[in-house]
Rosetta silent file (secondary structure, phi, psi, omega in degrees, C-alpha in Angstrom):
SEQUENCE: XXXXXXXXXXXXXXXXXXXXXXXXXXXXXXXXXXXXXXXXXXXXXXXXXXXXXXXXXXXXXXXXXXXXXXXXXXXXXXXXXXXXXXXXXXXXXXXXXXXXXXXXXXXXXXXXXXXXXXXXXXXXXXXXXXXXXXXXXXXXXXXXXXXXXXXXXXXXXXXXXXXXXXXXXXXXX
SCORE:     score description
SCORE:     0.000 S_00000001
   1 L     0.000  145.941  179.819  221.149  119.760  223.777 S_00000001
   2 L   -76.321  138.419  179.267  221.623  122.966  221.801 S_00000001
   3 L   -66.669  147.756  177.512  218.450  124.780  220.729 S_00000001
   4 L   -65.329  138.937 -179.816  217.651  124.760  217.019 S_00000001
   5 L   -84.133  144.901 -179.614  218.795  127.933  215.277 S_00000001
   6 L   -97.103  168.488  174.549  216.247  130.091  213.483 S_00000001
   7 H   -60.946  -35.658  176.747  216.517  131.936  210.181 S_00000001
   8 H   -56.687  -44.340 -179.988  216.776  135.141  212.279 S_00000001
   9 H   -62.047  -45.120 -178.434  219.879  133.749  213.956 S_00000001
  10 H   -67.933  -36.766  176.793  221.501  132.830  210.631 S_00000001
  11 H   -65.363  -39.852  176.789  220.678  136.211  209.095 S_00000001
  12 H   -63.467  -43.390  177.611  222.247  137.886  212.146 S_00000001
  13 H   -64.017  -41.101  177.928  225.341  135.685  211.816 S_00000001
  14 H   -60.177  -40.368  178.634  225.497  136.486  208.083 S_00000001
  15 H   -60.093  -41.238  179.684  225.414  140.188  208.956 S_00000001
  16 H   -68.514  -34.855 -175.153  228.426  139.664  211.279 S_00000001
  17 H   -93.014   -1.825 -178.782  230.358  137.670  208.679 S_00000001
  18 H   -60.453  -38.049 -179.711  229.589  139.915  205.716 S_00000001
  19 H   -64.056  -41.573  177.525  232.783  141.961  206.244 S_00000001
  20 H   -60.968  -43.153  178.116  234.903  138.792  206.135 S_00000001
  21 H   -61.611  -46.445 -178.486  233.163  137.788  202.900 S_00000001
  22 H   -64.872  -33.908  175.277  233.716  141.240  201.363 S_00000001
  23 H   -65.390  -39.347  176.361  237.419  141.135  202.302 S_00000001
  24 H   -64.617  -41.025  177.980  237.674  137.766  200.515 S_00000001
  25 H   -63.854  -43.128  178.733  235.913  139.244  197.479 S_00000001
  26 H   -57.375  -42.204  177.944  238.288  142.222  197.561 S_00000001
  27 H   -62.769  -42.224  178.644  241.216  139.790  197.478 S_00000001
  28 H   -65.337  -41.181  179.388  239.710  137.978  194.477 S_00000001
  29 H   -65.433  -27.183  178.663  239.081  141.264  192.648 S_00000001
  30 L   -66.107  -19.087  179.614  242.742  142.209  193.180 S_00000001
  31 L   -93.933   -4.109 -175.900  243.617  139.302  190.870 S_00000001
  32 L  -142.370   83.645 -171.935  241.164  140.439  188.175 S_00000001
  33 L   -61.135  -18.717  179.469  241.382  144.205  187.515 S_00000001
  34 L   -98.464   -5.041 -177.955  238.428  144.255  185.087 S_00000001
  35 L   -78.024  158.929  178.042  236.107  142.191  187.276 S_00000001
  36 E  -135.540  155.119  170.656  233.293  143.643  189.378 S_00000001
  37 E   -94.480  125.119 -179.462  231.242  142.622  192.381 S_00000001
  38 E   -95.132  130.452  174.700  227.556  142.742  191.481 S_00000001
  39 E  -107.101  115.675 -174.428  225.056  143.949  194.057 S_00000001
  40 L   -64.924  -24.007  177.252  221.596  142.777  193.035 S_00000001
  41 L    62.349 -153.757 -177.023  219.907  145.688  194.786 S_00000001
  42 L  -106.844  133.755  179.061  216.142  145.960  194.819 S_00000001
  43 L    63.439 -129.752 -177.886  214.018  144.673  191.957 S_00000001
  44 L   -94.540   -0.763  179.679  215.799  144.924  188.632 S_00000001
  45 L   -81.894  144.564  174.970  218.256  147.608  189.779 S_00000001
  46 L  -152.386  161.866  178.808  221.802  146.602  190.554 S_00000001
  47 E  -129.959  152.174  177.202  225.191  148.180  191.063 S_00000001
  48 E  -120.284  141.422 -177.940  228.679  146.916  190.320 S_00000001
  49 E  -119.597  127.815  173.961  231.773  147.602  192.416 S_00000001
  50 L   -85.390  171.522  176.385  235.344  147.518  191.125 S_00000001
  51 H   -53.118  -41.808 -178.469  238.331  146.806  193.337 S_00000001
  52 H   -65.682  -15.826  178.697  238.799  150.571  193.751 S_00000001
  53 H   -93.117  -12.732 -169.065  235.239  150.801  195.213 S_00000001
  54 H   -64.277  -41.471 -179.614  235.616  148.023  197.784 S_00000001
  55 H   -62.196  -40.976  178.375  237.042  150.047  200.680 S_00000001
  56 H   -66.719  -42.063  177.750  234.207  152.563  200.395 S_00000001
  57 H   -58.805  -47.338  179.846  231.610  149.767  200.116 S_00000001
  58 H   -61.728  -43.453  179.320  232.997  148.084  203.233 S_00000001
  59 H   -62.619  -42.003  179.477  233.045  151.420  205.116 S_00000001
  60 H   -61.062  -44.347 -178.148  229.417  152.140  204.097 S_00000001
  61 H   -71.438  -37.822  175.593  228.205  148.761  205.331 S_00000001
  62 H   -60.839  -40.238 -178.513  230.223  149.027  208.571 S_00000001
  63 H   -71.913  -22.836 -179.019  228.649  152.448  209.196 S_00000001
  64 L  -133.837   79.221 -176.883  225.172  151.054  208.511 S_00000001
  65 L   -59.762  -18.625  179.073  224.943  147.438  209.742 S_00000001
  66 L   -81.492   -5.150  175.180  221.246  147.334  208.802 S_00000001
  67 L   -54.888  134.028 -173.809  222.225  147.712  205.123 S_00000001
  68 L   -93.612   -0.704 -175.615  220.792  144.661  203.336 S_00000001
  69 L   -58.493  134.471  175.212  223.357  144.320  200.557 S_00000001
  70 L    71.332    9.706  178.811  224.577  140.735  199.993 S_00000001
  71 E  -110.239  144.959  172.317  222.193  139.340  202.649 S_00000001
  72 L   -73.084  137.646  178.221  219.230  137.025  202.178 S_00000001
  73 L   -77.693  160.147  177.663  216.011  138.729  203.297 S_00000001
  74 H   -61.069  -42.258  179.198  213.826  137.257  206.028 S_00000001
  75 H   -61.601  -43.660  179.729  210.997  136.754  203.502 S_00000001
  76 H   -64.806  -40.922  178.460  213.316  134.932  201.107 S_00000001
  77 H   -63.329  -41.406  179.485  214.654  132.726  203.929 S_00000001
  78 H   -64.596  -38.638  176.844  211.105  131.855  205.004 S_00000001
  79 H   -66.285  -39.768 -177.251  210.203  130.888  201.414 S_00000001
  80 H   -64.479  -28.143  178.753  213.392  128.819  201.101 S_00000001
  81 L   -56.466  -28.544 -178.555  212.399  126.752  204.157 S_00000001
  82 L   -79.585  -11.992  179.770  209.725  125.149  201.964 S_00000001
  83 L   -63.298  137.444 -177.672  212.317  123.960  199.417 S_00000001
  84 L   -62.241  -27.214  177.687  212.611  120.159  199.431 S_00000001
  85 L   -75.507  -17.354 -178.171  216.422  120.445  199.756 S_00000001
  86 L   -99.261  -39.124  175.765  216.014  122.542  202.919 S_00000001
  87 L    55.630   41.751  176.999  213.140  120.666  204.562 S_00000001
  88 L    65.272   17.447  177.351  212.319  123.429  207.085 S_00000001
  89 L  -105.603  105.090 -177.200  215.870  123.316  208.530 S_00000001
  90 H   -56.751  -25.195  179.618  217.320  126.878  208.544 S_00000001
  91 H   -69.196  -18.815 -177.395  220.852  125.420  208.803 S_00000001
  92 H   -90.092   -1.574  174.870  220.460  123.911  205.311 S_00000001
  93 L   -79.379  124.531 -171.885  219.988  127.292  203.601 S_00000001
  94 L  -106.834   11.597 -178.439  223.315  127.979  201.904 S_00000001
  95 L  -134.659   39.671  172.559  222.896  131.542  200.700 S_00000001
  96 L   -60.500  -33.240  171.992  222.269  133.778  203.708 S_00000001
  97 E  -116.017  135.198  179.794  225.303  135.597  202.298 S_00000001
  98 E  -152.745  150.564 -179.703  225.703  135.745  198.532 S_00000001
  99 E  -154.605  163.154  179.787  227.687  137.543  195.915 S_00000001
 100 E  -137.512  128.771  174.847  228.504  137.497  192.235 S_00000001
 101 E  -106.274  128.794 -177.598  231.794  138.383  190.551 S_00000001
 102 E  -123.114  142.284  173.477  231.519  139.291  186.872 S_00000001
 103 E  -150.931  145.212  172.764  234.169  139.873  184.212 S_00000001
 104 L   -89.269   -5.971 -176.693  234.186  140.085  180.434 S_00000001
 105 L   -95.323  110.230 -176.049  237.824  138.970  180.445 S_00000001
 106 H   -62.084  -36.189  178.089  238.004  135.182  180.098 S_00000001
 107 H   -62.494  -40.571  178.137  241.595  135.105  181.378 S_00000001
 108 H   -65.588  -39.823  177.441  240.512  136.881  184.566 S_00000001
 109 H   -59.813  -42.724  179.071  237.662  134.421  185.046 S_00000001
 110 H   -64.646  -39.279  179.722  240.198  131.589  184.762 S_00000001
 111 H   -65.987  -46.171 -179.948  242.530  133.285  187.281 S_00000001
 112 H   -64.454  -43.058  177.551  239.753  133.847  189.833 S_00000001
 113 H   -58.004  -45.427  179.202  238.487  130.271  189.340 S_00000001
 114 H   -62.355  -40.502  178.405  242.027  128.939  189.923 S_00000001
 115 H   -64.688  -40.034  178.004  242.357  131.058  193.062 S_00000001
 116 H   -61.540  -38.608 -177.407  239.049  129.767  194.375 S_00000001
 117 H   -81.485  -24.623 -171.362  240.188  126.190  193.859 S_00000001
 118 H  -114.567  -18.879  179.696  243.778  126.587  195.068 S_00000001
 119 L   -87.159  169.125 -179.537  243.871  129.334  197.722 S_00000001
 120 L   -86.666   68.590 -179.094  242.910  128.953  201.351 S_00000001
 121 L  -107.830   11.711  179.002  239.410  130.443  200.987 S_00000001
 122 L    55.392   46.893  175.657  237.542  127.550  202.639 S_00000001
 123 E   -76.785  119.978 -175.108  235.655  126.563  199.481 S_00000001
 124 E   -95.712  -26.223  179.297  233.460  123.653  200.582 S_00000001
 125 E  -160.278  157.563  175.464  231.756  122.820  197.274 S_00000001
 126 E  -153.875  158.725  175.648  231.540  124.032  193.712 S_00000001
 127 E  -132.909  116.241 -176.763  229.690  123.455  190.459 S_00000001
 128 E   -93.998   92.699  179.669  231.598  124.356  187.312 S_00000001
 129 L   -88.031    4.815  166.833  228.920  125.324  184.800 S_00000001
 130 L   -75.053  -44.267 -178.954  231.551  126.735  182.471 S_00000001
 131 L   -79.479  -35.390  178.949  232.660  123.179  181.778 S_00000001
 132 L  -130.745   87.484 -177.363  229.206  121.633  182.155 S_00000001
 133 L   -57.060  151.329  177.263  226.521  124.262  181.426 S_00000001
 134 L   -56.824  130.978 -178.613  223.213  124.077  183.237 S_00000001
 135 L   -68.476  -25.024 -178.441  220.887  121.774  181.307 S_00000001
 136 L   -90.544   65.060  175.078  217.937  124.096  182.003 S_00000001
 137 L   113.595   -2.187  174.712  218.890  126.908  179.656 S_00000001
 138 L    76.553   16.750  179.809  222.661  126.629  179.356 S_00000001
 139 L   -53.441  133.414 -179.418  223.541  129.000  182.220 S_00000001
 140 L  -118.928  120.425  176.876  227.324  129.273  182.528 S_00000001
 141 L  -165.160  163.445  170.727  228.973  130.177  185.831 S_00000001
 142 E  -106.584  109.909 -177.033  231.331  128.834  188.440 S_00000001
 143 E  -104.375  140.970 -176.747  229.182  128.472  191.563 S_00000001
 144 E  -153.927  164.601  174.262  230.704  127.776  194.955 S_00000001
 145 E  -120.411  133.851 -177.797  230.225  127.890  198.709 S_00000001
 146 E  -116.204  123.811  179.700  232.753  129.581  200.981 S_00000001
 147 E   -80.900  127.578  177.192  232.830  128.712  204.695 S_00000001
 148 E  -120.437  141.799 -176.006  233.046  131.743  207.008 S_00000001
 149 E  -129.659  146.327  178.941  233.539  131.470  210.777 S_00000001
 150 E  -152.846  122.510  176.273  232.957  133.762  213.777 S_00000001
 151 L    47.744   46.323  176.638  233.187  132.936  217.502 S_00000001
 152 L    81.115   -1.794  176.994  232.820  129.196  216.965 S_00000001
 153 E  -110.045  156.017  179.842  229.894  129.539  214.558 S_00000001
 154 E  -139.815  159.928  178.544  230.028  129.181  210.805 S_00000001
 155 E  -150.643  153.454  176.200  227.952  129.947  207.778 S_00000001
 156 E   -96.462  138.242  169.796  228.295  129.372  204.054 S_00000001
 157 E  -104.678  136.156  178.771  228.430  132.246  201.584 S_00000001
 158 E   -97.725  126.365  179.516  227.281  131.422  198.074 S_00000001
 159 E  -120.485  149.953  174.119  229.380  132.874  195.285 S_00000001
 160 E  -128.755  135.545  172.527  229.031  132.961  191.523 S_00000001
 161 E  -115.626  121.689 -174.058  231.776  133.771  189.063 S_00000001
 162 E  -143.245  163.165  174.853  230.331  134.582  185.649 S_00000001
 163 E   -79.122  124.008 -171.713  230.988  136.256  182.324 S_00000001
 164 H   -59.119  -49.278 -177.356  229.497  139.742  182.605 S_00000001
 165 H   -63.596  -42.954  178.586  228.045  140.056  179.101 S_00000001
 166 H   -64.203  -37.655 -177.397  226.520  136.574  179.198 S_00000001
 167 H   -70.823  -37.668 -174.512  225.083  137.219  182.658 S_00000001
 168 H   -91.506  -11.992 -178.461  223.531  140.583  181.837 S_00000001
 169 L   -69.615  127.970  179.855  222.271  139.748  178.346 S_00000001
 170 L   -97.396  108.138  177.633  218.482  139.492  178.317 S_00000001
 171 L   -73.471  139.435  177.501  217.286  136.821  175.924 S_00000001
 172 L   -66.325  146.690 -179.708  213.878  137.534  174.390 S_00000001
 173 L   -94.051    0.000    0.000  211.102  135.295  175.721 S_00000001
């Protein structure tokens, strides 16, 4: 029997598959010239990358494989193990790799959504919160999981497609 995989193993696999994910994102951004890839960064800081920035972003991460952008941290993975949907099984964590594409152009959002649903991007599941907003606050996004494979192993990347202004607007509490 195969040994159970640890969160360390999945984070390492995510690191290997990050370039494949970024190439897929680059392809999606080519269909939406005003869209950006959002990098959550540390704390409340974040950066956005346009299509014209993608080659440099990919080169930076290739040159520094320890770069943490778009990867789940070990601490976050350990906390997620306690989630009832995960049940201490590291294989059930679906966001070791994650990204967000934002655009203020509704037509571009529709084009990217159509590409996600119709192109060969190995989309395994999706939740369309544009059509059915989240009941807990009305969050609107198209959330999906993209299957990535390397040397017989696979991992899911979690993606969000959202309206930039709606996503970045801070509602008063």
